[in-house]
Tab-separated table of C-alpha atoms in Angstrom:
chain	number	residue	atom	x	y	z
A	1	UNK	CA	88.156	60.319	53.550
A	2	UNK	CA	89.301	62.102	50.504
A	3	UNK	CA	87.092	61.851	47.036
A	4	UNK	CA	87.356	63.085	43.846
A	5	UNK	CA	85.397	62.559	40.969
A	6	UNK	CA	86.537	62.470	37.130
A	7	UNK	CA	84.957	62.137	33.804
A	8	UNK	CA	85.158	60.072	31.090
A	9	UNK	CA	84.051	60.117	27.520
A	10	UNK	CA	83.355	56.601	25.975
A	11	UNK	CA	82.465	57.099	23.145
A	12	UNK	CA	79.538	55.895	20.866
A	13	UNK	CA	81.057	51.954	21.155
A	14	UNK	CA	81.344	49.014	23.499
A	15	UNK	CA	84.211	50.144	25.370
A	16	UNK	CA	86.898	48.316	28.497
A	17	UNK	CA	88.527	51.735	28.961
A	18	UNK	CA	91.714	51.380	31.187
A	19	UNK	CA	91.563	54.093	34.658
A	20	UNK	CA	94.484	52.665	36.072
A	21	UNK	CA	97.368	55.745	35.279
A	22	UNK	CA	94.591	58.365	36.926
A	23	UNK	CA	93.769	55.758	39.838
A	24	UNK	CA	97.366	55.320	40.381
A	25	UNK	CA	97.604	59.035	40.308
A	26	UNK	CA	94.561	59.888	42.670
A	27	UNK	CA	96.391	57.490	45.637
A	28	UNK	CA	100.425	58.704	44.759
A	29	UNK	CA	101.848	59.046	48.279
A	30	UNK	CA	98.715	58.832	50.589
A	31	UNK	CA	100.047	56.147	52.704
A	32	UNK	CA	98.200	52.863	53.458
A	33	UNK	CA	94.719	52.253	52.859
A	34	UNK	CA	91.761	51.703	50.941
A	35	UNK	CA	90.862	52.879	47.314
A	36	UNK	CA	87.090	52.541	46.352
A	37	UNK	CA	85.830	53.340	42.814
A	38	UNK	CA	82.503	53.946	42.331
A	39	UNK	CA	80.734	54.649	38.751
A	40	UNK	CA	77.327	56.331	39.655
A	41	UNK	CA	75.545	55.096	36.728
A	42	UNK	CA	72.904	52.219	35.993
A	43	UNK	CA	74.806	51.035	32.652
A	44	UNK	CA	78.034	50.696	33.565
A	45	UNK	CA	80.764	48.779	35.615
A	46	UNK	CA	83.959	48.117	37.143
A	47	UNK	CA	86.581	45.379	36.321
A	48	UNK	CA	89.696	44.612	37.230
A	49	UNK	CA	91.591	42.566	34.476
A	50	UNK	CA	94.418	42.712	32.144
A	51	UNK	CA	94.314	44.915	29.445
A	52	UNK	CA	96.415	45.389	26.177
A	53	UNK	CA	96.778	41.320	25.177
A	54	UNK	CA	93.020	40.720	24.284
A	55	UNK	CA	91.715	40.441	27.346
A	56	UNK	CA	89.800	43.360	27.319
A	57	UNK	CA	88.235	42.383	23.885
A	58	UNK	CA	86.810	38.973	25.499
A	59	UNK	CA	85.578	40.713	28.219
A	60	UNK	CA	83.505	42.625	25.706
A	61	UNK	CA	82.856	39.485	23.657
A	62	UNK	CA	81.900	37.420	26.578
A	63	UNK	CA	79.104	39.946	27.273
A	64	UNK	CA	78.055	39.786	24.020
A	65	UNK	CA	77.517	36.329	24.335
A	66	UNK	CA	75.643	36.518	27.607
A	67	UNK	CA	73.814	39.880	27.101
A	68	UNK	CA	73.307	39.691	23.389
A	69	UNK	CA	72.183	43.211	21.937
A	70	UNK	CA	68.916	42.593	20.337
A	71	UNK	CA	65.124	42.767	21.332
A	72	UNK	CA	64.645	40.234	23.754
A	73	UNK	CA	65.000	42.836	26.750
A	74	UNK	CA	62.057	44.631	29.031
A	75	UNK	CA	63.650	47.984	28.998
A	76	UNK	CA	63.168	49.126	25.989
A	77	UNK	CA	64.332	52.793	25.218
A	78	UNK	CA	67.199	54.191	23.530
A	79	UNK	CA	69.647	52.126	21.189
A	80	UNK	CA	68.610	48.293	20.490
A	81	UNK	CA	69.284	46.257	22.810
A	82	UNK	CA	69.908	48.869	25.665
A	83	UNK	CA	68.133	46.804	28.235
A	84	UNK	CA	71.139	44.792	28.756
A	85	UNK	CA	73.118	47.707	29.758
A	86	UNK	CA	70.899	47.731	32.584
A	87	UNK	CA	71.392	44.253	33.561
A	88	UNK	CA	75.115	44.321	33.054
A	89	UNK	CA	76.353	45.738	36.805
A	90	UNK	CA	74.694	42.449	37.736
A	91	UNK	CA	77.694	41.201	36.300
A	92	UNK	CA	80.662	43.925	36.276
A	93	UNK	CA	79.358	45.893	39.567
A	94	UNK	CA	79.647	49.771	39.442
A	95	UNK	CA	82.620	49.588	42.429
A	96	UNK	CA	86.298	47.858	43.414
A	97	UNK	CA	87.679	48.616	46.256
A	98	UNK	CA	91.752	48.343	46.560
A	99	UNK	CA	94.228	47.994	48.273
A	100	UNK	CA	97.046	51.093	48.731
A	101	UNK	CA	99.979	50.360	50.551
A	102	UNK	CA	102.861	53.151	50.922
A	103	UNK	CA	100.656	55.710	48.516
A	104	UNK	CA	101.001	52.649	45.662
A	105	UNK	CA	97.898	50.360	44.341
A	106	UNK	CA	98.782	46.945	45.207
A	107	UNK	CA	97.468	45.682	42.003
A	108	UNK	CA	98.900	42.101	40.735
A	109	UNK	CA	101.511	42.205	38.342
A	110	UNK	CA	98.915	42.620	35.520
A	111	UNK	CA	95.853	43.815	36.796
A	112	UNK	CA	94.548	47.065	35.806
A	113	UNK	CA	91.476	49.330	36.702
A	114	UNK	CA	88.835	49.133	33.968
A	115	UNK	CA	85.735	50.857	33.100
A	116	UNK	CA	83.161	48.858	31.127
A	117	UNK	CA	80.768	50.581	29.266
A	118	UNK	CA	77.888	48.795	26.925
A	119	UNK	CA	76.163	51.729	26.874
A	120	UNK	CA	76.570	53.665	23.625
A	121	UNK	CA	73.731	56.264	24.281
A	122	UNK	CA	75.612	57.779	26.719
A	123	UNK	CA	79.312	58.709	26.213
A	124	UNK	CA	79.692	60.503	29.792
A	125	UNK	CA	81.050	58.619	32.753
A	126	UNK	CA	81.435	60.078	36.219
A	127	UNK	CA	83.937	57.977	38.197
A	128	UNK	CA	84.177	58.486	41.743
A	129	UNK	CA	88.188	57.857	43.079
A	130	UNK	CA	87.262	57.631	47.209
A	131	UNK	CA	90.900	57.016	49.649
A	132	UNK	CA	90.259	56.079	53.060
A	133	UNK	CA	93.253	56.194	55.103
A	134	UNK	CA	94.252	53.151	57.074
């Protein structure tokens, strides 16, 4: 198995934040096989959507709606509303795993690797980009 981890700055907003050029690059002519992405954090997740036509903006809204950012949450610390952050890889887990085939993810025509981030105390993301060879 061959890892490799990367970081990410998100920023101090909500953020879908699109992986899929370094993913693509990670896996570039390693054969067939698995890709697994792994976020090692408690406030963030994985998603694998289309990005660029708004989808990535309802995503965001659509957690808004379900994980509203007020005081209604138990874990109470750091920007209002940061409790749901921690509830959130309920929902958008903190892995994907993918298929490679011929050193190429075999991603549907508009499907791309996303990062979600709620979290807007903490603008550092460690990814973790894991191939195991098939």
């Amino acid at each position: 198995m061959d890892s490799e981890v990367r970081t990410y700055t998100t920023g101090g907003t909500e953020v879908v934040l699109d992986l899929t050029r370094d993913v693509e690059a990670f896996v570039a002519g390693r054969g067939d096989g698995l890709l697994h992405v792994f976020v090692p954090h408690a406030t963030a997740g994985l998603a694998i959507l289309e990005t660029g036509a708004g989808s990535d903006d309802d995503l965001l809204a659509a957690l808004e709606d379900l994980l509203p950012a007020d005081d209604r949450w138990r874990h109470r610390h750091g920007s209002p509303g940061h409790g749901r952050s921690h509830v959130m890889p309920a929902l958008v887990p903190p892995y994907a795993t993918l298929p490679v085939l011929a050193g190429r993810l075999a991603l549907g025509t508009w499907q791309s690797v996303c990062l979600v981030d709620l979290n807007v105390d903490n603008a550092r993301r460690e990814v973790r980009f894991s191939f195991l060879a098939g």
